[in-house]
XYZ file of C-alpha atoms in Angstrom:
546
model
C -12.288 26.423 -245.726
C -9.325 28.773 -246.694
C -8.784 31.087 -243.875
C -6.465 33.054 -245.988
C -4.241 34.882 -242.804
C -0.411 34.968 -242.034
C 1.029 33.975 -238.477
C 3.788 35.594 -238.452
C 6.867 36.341 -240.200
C 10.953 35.745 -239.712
C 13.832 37.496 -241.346
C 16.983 35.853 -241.395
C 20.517 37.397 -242.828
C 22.880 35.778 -244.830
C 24.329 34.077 -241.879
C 20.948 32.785 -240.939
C 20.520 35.030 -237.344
C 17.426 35.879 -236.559
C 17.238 39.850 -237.537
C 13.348 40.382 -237.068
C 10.281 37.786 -235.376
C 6.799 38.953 -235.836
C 3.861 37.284 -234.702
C 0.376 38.101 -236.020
C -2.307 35.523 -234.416
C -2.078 32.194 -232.746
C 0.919 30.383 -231.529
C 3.023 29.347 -234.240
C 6.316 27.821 -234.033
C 8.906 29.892 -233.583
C 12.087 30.567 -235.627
C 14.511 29.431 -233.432
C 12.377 25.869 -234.171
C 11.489 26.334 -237.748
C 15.473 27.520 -239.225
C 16.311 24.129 -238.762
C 14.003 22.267 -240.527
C 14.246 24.546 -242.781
C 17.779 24.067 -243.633
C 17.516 20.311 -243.401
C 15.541 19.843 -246.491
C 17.879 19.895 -249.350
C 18.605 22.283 -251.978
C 17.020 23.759 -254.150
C 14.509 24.715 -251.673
C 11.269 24.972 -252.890
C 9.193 28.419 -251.362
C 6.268 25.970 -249.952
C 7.789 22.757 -247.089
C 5.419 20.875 -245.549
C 6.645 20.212 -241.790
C 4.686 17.244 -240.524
C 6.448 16.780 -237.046
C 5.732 20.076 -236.245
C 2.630 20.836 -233.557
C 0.624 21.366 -235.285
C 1.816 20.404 -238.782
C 3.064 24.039 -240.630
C 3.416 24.497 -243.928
C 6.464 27.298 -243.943
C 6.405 29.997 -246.914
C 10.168 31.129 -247.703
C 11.534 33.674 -250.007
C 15.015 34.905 -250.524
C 15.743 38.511 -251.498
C 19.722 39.780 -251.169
C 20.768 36.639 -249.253
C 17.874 37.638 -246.694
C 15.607 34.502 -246.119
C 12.085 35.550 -245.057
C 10.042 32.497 -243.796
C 6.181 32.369 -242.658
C 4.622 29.444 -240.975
C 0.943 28.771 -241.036
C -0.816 26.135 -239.484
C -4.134 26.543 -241.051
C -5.426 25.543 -244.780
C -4.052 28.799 -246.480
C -4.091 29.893 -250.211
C -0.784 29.573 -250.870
C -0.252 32.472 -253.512
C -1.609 34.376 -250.703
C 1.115 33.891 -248.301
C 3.867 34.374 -251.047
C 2.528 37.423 -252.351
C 2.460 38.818 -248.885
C 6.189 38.086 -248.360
C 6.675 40.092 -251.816
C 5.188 42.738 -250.939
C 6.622 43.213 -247.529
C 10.014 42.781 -249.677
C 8.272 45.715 -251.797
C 7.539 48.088 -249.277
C 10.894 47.999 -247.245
C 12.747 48.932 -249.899
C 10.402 51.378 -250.771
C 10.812 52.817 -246.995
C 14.531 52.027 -246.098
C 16.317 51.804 -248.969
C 16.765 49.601 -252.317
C 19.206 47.001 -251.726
C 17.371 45.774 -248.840
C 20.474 44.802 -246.077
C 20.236 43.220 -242.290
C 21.749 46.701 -241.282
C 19.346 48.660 -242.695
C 16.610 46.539 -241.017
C 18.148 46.600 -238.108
C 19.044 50.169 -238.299
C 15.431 51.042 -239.175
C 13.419 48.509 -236.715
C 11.153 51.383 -235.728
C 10.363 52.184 -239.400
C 9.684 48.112 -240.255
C 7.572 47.148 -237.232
C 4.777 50.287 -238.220
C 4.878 49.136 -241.549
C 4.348 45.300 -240.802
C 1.602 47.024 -238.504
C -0.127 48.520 -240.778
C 0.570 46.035 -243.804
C -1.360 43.028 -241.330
C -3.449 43.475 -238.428
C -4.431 40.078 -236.587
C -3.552 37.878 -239.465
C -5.493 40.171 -242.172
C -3.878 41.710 -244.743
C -5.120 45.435 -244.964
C -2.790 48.081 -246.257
C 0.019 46.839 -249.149
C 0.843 49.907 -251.407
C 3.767 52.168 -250.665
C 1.872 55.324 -251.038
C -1.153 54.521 -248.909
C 1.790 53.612 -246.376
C 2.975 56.680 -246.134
C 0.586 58.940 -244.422
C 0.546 56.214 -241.694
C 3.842 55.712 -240.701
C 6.528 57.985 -239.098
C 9.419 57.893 -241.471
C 10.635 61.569 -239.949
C 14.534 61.706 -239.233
C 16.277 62.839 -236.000
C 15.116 66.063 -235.846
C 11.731 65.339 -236.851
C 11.308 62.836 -233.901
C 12.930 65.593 -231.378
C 10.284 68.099 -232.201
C 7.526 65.489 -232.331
C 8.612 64.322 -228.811
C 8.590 68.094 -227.455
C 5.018 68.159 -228.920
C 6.550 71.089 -231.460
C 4.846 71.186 -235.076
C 6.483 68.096 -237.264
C 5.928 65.947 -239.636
C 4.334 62.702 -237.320
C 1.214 61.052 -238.423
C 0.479 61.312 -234.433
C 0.223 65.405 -234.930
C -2.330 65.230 -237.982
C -6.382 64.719 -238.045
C -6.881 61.122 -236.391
C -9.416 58.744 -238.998
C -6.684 58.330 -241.614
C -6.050 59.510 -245.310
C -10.197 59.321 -245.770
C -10.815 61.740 -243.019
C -7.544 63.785 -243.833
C -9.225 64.860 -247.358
C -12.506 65.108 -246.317
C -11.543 67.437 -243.742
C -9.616 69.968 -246.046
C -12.286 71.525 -248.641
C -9.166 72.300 -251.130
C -8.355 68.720 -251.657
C -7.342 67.619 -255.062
C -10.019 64.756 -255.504
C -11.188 61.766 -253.245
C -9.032 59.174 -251.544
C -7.250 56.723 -253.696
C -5.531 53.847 -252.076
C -2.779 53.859 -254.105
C -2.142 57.644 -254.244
C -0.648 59.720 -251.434
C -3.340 63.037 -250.604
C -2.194 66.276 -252.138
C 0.981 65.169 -253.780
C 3.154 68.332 -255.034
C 5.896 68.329 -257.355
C 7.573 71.334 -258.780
C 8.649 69.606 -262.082
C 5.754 67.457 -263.614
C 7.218 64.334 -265.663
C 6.041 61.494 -266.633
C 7.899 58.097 -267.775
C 7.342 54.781 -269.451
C 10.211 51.682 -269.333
C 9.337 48.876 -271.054
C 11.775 45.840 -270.206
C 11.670 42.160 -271.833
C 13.150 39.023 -270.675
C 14.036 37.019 -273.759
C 13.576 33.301 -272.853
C 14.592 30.877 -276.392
C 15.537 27.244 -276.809
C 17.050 26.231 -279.935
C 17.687 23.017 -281.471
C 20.902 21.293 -282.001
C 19.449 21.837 -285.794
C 18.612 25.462 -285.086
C 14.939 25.068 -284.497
C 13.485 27.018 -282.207
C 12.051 24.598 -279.223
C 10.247 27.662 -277.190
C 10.293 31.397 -277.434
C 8.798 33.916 -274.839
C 9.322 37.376 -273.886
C 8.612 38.436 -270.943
C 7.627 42.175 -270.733
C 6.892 44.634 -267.772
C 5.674 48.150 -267.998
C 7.399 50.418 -265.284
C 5.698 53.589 -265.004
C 7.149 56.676 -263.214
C 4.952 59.435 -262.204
C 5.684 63.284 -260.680
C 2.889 64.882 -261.147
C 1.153 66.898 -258.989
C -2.731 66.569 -257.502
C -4.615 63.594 -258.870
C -4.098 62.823 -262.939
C -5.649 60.548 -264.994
C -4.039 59.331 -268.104
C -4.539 57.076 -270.891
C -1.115 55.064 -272.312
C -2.085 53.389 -275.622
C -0.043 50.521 -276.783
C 0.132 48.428 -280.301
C 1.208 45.900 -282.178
C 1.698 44.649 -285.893
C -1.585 43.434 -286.644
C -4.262 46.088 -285.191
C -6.362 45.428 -282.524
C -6.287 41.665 -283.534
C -2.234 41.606 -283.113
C -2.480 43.487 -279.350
C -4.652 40.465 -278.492
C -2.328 37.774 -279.799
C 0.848 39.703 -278.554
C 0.077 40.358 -274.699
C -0.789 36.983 -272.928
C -1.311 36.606 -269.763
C -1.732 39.951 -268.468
C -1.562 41.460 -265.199
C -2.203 44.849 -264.387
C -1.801 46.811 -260.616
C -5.025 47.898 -259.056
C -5.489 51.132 -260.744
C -5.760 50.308 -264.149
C -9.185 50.347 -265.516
C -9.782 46.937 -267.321
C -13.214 47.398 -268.235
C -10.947 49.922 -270.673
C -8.258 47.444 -271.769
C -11.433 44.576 -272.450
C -12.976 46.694 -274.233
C -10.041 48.378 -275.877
C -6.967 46.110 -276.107
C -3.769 48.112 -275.912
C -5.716 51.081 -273.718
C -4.428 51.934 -270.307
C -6.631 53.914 -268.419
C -5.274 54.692 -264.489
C -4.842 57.039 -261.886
C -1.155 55.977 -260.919
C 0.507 56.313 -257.872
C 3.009 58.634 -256.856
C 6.468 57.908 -258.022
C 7.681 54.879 -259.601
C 5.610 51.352 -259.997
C 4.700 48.865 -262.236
C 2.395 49.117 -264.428
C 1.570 46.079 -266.123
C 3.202 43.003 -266.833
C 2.879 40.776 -269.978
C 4.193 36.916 -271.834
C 4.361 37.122 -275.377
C 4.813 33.868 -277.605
C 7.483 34.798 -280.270
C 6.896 31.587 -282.334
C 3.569 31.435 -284.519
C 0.713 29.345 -283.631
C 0.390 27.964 -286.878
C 3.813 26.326 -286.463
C 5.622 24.404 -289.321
C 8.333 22.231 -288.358
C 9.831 22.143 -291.718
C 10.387 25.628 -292.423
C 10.405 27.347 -289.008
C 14.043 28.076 -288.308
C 16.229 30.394 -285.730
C 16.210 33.231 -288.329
C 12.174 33.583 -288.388
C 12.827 34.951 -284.703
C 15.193 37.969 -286.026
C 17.339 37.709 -282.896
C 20.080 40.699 -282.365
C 22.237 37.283 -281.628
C 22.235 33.621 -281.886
C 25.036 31.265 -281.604
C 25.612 27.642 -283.343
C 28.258 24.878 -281.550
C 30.211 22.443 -283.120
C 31.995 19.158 -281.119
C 35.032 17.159 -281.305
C 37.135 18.689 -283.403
C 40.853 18.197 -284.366
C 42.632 15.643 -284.220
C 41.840 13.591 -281.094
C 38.083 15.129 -281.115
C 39.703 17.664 -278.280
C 38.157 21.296 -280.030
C 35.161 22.645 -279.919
C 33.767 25.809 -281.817
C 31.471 28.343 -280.781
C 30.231 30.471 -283.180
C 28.522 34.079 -282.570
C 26.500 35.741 -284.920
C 25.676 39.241 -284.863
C 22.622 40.671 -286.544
C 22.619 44.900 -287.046
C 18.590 44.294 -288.578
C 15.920 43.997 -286.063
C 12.404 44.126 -286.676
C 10.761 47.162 -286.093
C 13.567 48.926 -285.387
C 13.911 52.340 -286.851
C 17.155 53.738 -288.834
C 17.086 57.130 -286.760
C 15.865 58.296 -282.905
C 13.493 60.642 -284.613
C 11.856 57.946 -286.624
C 10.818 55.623 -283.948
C 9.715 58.570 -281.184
C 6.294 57.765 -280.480
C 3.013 60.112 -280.898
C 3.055 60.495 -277.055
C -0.218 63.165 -277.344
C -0.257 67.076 -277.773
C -2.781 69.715 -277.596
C -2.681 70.244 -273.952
C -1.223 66.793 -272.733
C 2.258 68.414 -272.645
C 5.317 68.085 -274.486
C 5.932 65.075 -276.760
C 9.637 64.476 -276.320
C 10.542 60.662 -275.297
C 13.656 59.820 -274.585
C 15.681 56.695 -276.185
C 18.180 54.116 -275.091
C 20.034 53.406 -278.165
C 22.051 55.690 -280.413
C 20.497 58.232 -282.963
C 21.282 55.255 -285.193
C 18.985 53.047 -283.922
C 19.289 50.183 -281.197
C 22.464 49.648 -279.299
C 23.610 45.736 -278.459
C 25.421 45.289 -275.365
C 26.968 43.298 -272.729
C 26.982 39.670 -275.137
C 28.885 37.350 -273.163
C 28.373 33.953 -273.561
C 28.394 30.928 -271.387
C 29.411 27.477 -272.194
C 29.323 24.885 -269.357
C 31.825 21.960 -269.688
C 31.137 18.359 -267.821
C 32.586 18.052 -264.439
C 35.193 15.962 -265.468
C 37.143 18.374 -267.792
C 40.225 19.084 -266.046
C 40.929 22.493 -268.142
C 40.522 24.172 -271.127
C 43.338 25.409 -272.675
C 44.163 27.333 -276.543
C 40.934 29.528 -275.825
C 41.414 31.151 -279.337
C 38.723 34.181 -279.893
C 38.723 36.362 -283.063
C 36.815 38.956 -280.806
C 36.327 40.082 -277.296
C 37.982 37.494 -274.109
C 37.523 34.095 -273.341
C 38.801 32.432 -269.848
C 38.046 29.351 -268.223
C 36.362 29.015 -264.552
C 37.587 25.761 -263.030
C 35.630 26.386 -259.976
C 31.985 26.713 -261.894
C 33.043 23.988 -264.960
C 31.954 27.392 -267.398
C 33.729 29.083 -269.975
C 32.776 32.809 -270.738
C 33.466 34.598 -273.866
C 32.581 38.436 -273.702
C 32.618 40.903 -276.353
C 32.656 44.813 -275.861
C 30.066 46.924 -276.966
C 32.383 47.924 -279.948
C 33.009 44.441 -281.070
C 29.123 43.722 -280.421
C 28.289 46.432 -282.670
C 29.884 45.412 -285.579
C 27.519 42.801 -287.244
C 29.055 39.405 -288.733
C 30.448 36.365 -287.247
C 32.525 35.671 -284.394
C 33.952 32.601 -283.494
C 35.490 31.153 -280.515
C 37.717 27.584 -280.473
C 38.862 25.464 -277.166
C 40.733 22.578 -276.409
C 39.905 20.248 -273.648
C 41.749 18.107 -270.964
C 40.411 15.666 -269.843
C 41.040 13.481 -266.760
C 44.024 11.713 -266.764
C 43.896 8.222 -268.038
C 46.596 4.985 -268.015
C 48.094 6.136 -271.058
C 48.561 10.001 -270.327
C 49.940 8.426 -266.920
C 52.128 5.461 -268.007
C 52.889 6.885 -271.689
C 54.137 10.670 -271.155
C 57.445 11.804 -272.913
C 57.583 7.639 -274.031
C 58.632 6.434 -270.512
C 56.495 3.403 -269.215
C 56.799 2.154 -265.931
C 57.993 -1.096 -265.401
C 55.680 -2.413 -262.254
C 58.128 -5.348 -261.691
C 61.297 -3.250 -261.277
C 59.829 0.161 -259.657
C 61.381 2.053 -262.552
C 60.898 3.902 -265.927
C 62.026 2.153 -268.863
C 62.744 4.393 -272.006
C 60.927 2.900 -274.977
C 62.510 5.235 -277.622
C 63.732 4.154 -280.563
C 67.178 3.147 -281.111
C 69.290 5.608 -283.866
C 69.912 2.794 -286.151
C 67.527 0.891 -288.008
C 67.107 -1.307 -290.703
C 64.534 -2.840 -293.032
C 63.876 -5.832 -289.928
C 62.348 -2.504 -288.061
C 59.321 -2.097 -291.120
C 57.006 -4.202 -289.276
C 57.231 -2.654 -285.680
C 56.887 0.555 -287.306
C 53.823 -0.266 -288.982
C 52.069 -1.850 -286.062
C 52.945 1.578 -283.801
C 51.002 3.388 -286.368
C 48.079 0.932 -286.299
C 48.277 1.059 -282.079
C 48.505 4.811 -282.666
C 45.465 5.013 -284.391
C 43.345 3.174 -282.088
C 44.754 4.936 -279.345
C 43.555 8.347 -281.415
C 40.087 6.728 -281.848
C 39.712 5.704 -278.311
C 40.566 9.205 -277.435
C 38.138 10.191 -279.940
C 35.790 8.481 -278.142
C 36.597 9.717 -274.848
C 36.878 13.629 -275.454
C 33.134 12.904 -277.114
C 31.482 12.656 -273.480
C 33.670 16.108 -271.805
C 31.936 17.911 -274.921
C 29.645 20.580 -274.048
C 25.947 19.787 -274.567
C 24.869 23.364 -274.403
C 25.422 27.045 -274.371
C 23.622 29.859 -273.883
C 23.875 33.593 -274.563
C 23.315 37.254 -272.729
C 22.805 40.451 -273.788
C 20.908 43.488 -273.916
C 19.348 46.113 -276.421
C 18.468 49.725 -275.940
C 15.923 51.077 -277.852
C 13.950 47.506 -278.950
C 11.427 45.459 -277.938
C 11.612 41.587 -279.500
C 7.512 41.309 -279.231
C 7.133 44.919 -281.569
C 5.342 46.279 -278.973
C 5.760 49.933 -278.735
C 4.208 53.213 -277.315
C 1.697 55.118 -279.576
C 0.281 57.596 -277.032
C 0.445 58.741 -273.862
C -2.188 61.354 -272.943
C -3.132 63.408 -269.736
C -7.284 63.653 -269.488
C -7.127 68.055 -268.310
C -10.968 66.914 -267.489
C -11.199 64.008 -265.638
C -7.687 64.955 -263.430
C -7.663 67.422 -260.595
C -5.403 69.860 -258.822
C -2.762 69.820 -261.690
C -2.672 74.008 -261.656
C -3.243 75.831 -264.559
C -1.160 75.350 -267.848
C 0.490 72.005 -266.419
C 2.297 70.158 -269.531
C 4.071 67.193 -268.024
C 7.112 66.237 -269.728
C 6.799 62.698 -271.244
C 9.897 59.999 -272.017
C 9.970 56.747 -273.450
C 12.533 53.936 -273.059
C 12.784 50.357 -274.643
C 14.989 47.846 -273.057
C 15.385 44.222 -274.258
C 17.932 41.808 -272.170
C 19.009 37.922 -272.333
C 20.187 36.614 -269.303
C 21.284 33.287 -269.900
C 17.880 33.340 -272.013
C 18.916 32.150 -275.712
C 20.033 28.795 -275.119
C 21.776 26.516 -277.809
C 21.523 22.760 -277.364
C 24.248 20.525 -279.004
């Protein structure tokens, strides 16, 4: 039987010290004993090591987060999404308290701040309290002087000085709260400026074919939501997709949704977001959508059906000795669904009491913006160098240390649609004739010198036969280096970008819409400001195989 509870947890910094121990239940080994078998097992690491020769036998949970390594044991048959989420969320909620990026300083800076929260996140092994809001009318996150008036028992702002029995109580005992406890939602949130925001990001992830076919194509989408509103709204975010109701279906697989969304709605409704968010920013939802069609045919399919903003082709052994390759970059201005202006492509985001409708856009009032394109080419470990980098945009270098070359383009030469090309030259390791053969010495093993084998000025007719069987040696040398440079080719590359104002699944925001009736304590007249962005990036994620 799953027991389904965490032991304790470790937080190690980059140097692996220990920076933080807590134990929940039971006796389980400790870090000073678990680091090391830990480190032992070779990289990559997987998040889930089974340690048999421990007592009793642990299976240790890891995650690493800004070169912090945060490692639970557990000694009892545990679900093991359970344990990992746990970790994720405890990654989650510091930054959330202390500060995003999450440092050993700041831990250790903050330990009073970190050990109420892992308090109140897991008491005795259960999980009870995970979201950031909930979290915050339990713990004491007061500066200096909050503390010294707290600790002189003067009004402040310490949990310790409200009504005991928790956020329940805390609105049950005032009669002008804004609505009933919400686990997500702070009690009686106040803002002076009501907004409300919508980021949409997606993770292009494409294999192509040395022909160009696509092998795989996925976006992966997430729906950040940002919300300063005051009291307790309820809102209703409606999504689409080419294809009606039937194409929101096909697009969005695999969703996952946080707590407060309604998915009765969104079953019955597909594109529909009904929630009561939290306060602040969070995600929303998160999505997979398959860019290639179900229906697939082999024969016609191609890289172009996918309308990327790039895509990049590779051609080997080039020149004379098969020493060149080519990259080749090609930039695409037309992208489906994108609109020719800003005002075009603003979304119906709701009037008639629901506030302004007045998104706000990433790209350029001429539509989407591409940006950051650099691509990466990685090289065998035997190339030596790469020299002649010849690039009719942007800069190219070589990275000896990483076996990569990187060719990056600035925004203006990323903007201006066309080809782009980009030619090397290879060295490879030195062989016998590169060693014995340079500037026509050869060394002469039985006399520990160089003898000059260059020509002498005279010749004669006697000389046409040596002459002729040079060329023929030259030749096969040329095809044996042919031959050689053919395994230092590359066998892939890959590309990275980003695009402001377009989403490669179509996706896009039709309406977002506050319910005046079902939401509570907003004040009169409230008319939250509403903004829209779309963000598509590539890191690494359009891959060409050669």
């Amino acid at each position: 039987m799953l027991s389904n509870a965490i032991e304790a947890l470790y937080i190690f910094d980059q140097h692996n010290e220990s920076i933080l121990e807590h134990v929940y239940r039971s006796r389980p080994a400790s870090a000073r004993l678990i680091l090391p078998l830990y480190l032992a097992h070779p990289t990559p690491r997987p998040s889930l090591i089974y340690l048999p020769n421990v007592n009793p036998p642990t299976v240790l949970f890891s995650v690493i987060h800004n070169n912090l390594l945060f490692l639970s044991p557990v000694s009892t048959e545990t679900e093991p999404l359970f344990v990992l989420e746990f970790l994720h969320r405890v990654i989650d909620v510091l930054e959330e308290f202390i500060g995003d990026p999450l440092l050993a300083t700041k831990i250790e800076g903050n330990y009073d701040v970190v050990a109420q929260l892992l308090g109140e996140m897991c008491d005795a092994g259960s999980v009870c309290n995970t979201e950031p809001n909930a979290l915050r009318d339990d713990v004491d996150v007061s500066g200096f002087l909050g503390k010294l008036l707290g600790g002189v028992a003067l009004p402040g702002s310490s949990p310790a000085l409200l009504p005991s029995g928790g956020l329940k109580q805390q609105m049950s005992l005032n009669p002008t709260s804004n609505g009933p406890a919400i686990p997500w939602r702070r009690a009686n949130v106040r803002h002076t400026s009501n907004e409300l925001y919508v980021d949409i990001v997606e993770s292009l992830s494409v294999t192509l074919a040395p022909s160009g076919r696509p092998l795989a194509a996925f976006a992966n989408g997430s729906i950040a939501f940002t919300s300063k509103i005051s009291g307790v709204p309820d809102l209703l975010l409606t999504l689409s997709a080419s294809g009606g109701k039937l194409g929101m279906e096909k697009a969005i697989e695999l969703p996952v949704f946080h707590p407060c969304v309604r998915l009765a709605r969104w079953k019955e409704r597909p594109g529909e977001l009904s929630f009561v968010p939290p306060d602040g920013k969070f995600m929303l939802a998160g999505y997979e959508v398959n860019l290639m069609p179900s229906n697939l045919d082999l024969k016609s399919w191609s890289n172009t059906n996918l309308q990327l903003p790039v895509s990049i082709e590779v051609t080997k052994s080039l020149g004379l000795i098969g020493a060149d390759f080519e990259v080749r970059l090609i930039l695409s201005s037309i992208l489906p669904g994108a609109s020719t202006s800003a005002s075009a492509s603003r979304p119906n985001l709701g009037t008639g009491g629901s506030g302004r409708s007045t998104p706000i856009f990433g790209g350029s009032a001429s539509g989407p913006t591409l940006q950051n394109v650099v691509v990466t080419v990685p090289v065998p470990k035997a190339v030596r160098n790469i020299t002649d980098l010849r690039a009719s945009r942007g800069e190219a270098y070589f990275t000896p240390a990483d076996n990569v070359v990187e060719w990056r383009l600035l925004t203006k030469d990323a903007a201006a649609a066309g080809n782009a090309t980009l030619r090397c030259t290879i060295v490879g390791p030195l062989t016998g004739d590169d060693e014995d053969g340079a500037n026509g010495f050869t060394f002469d093993a039985a006399n520990g010198d160089y003898d000059d084998k260059e020509e002498t000025y005279q010749s004669s007719a006697l000389d046409a036969p040596t002459k002729s069987s040079a060329k023929e040696q030259n030749q096969s040398r040329d095809q044996r280096k042919i031959q050689q440079n053919a395994s230092f080719m590359p066998s892939s590359a890959s590309v990275s970008f980003s695009v402001k104002g377009w989403l490669a699944s179509g996706i896009r925001v039709d309406g977002l819409v506050l319910d005046t009736r079902k939401s509570r304590g907003l004040g009169e007249g409230v008319k939250p400001y509403k903004g829209v962005k779309y963000l598509t990036v590539s890191k690494k994620g359009v891959e060409t195989r050669c």
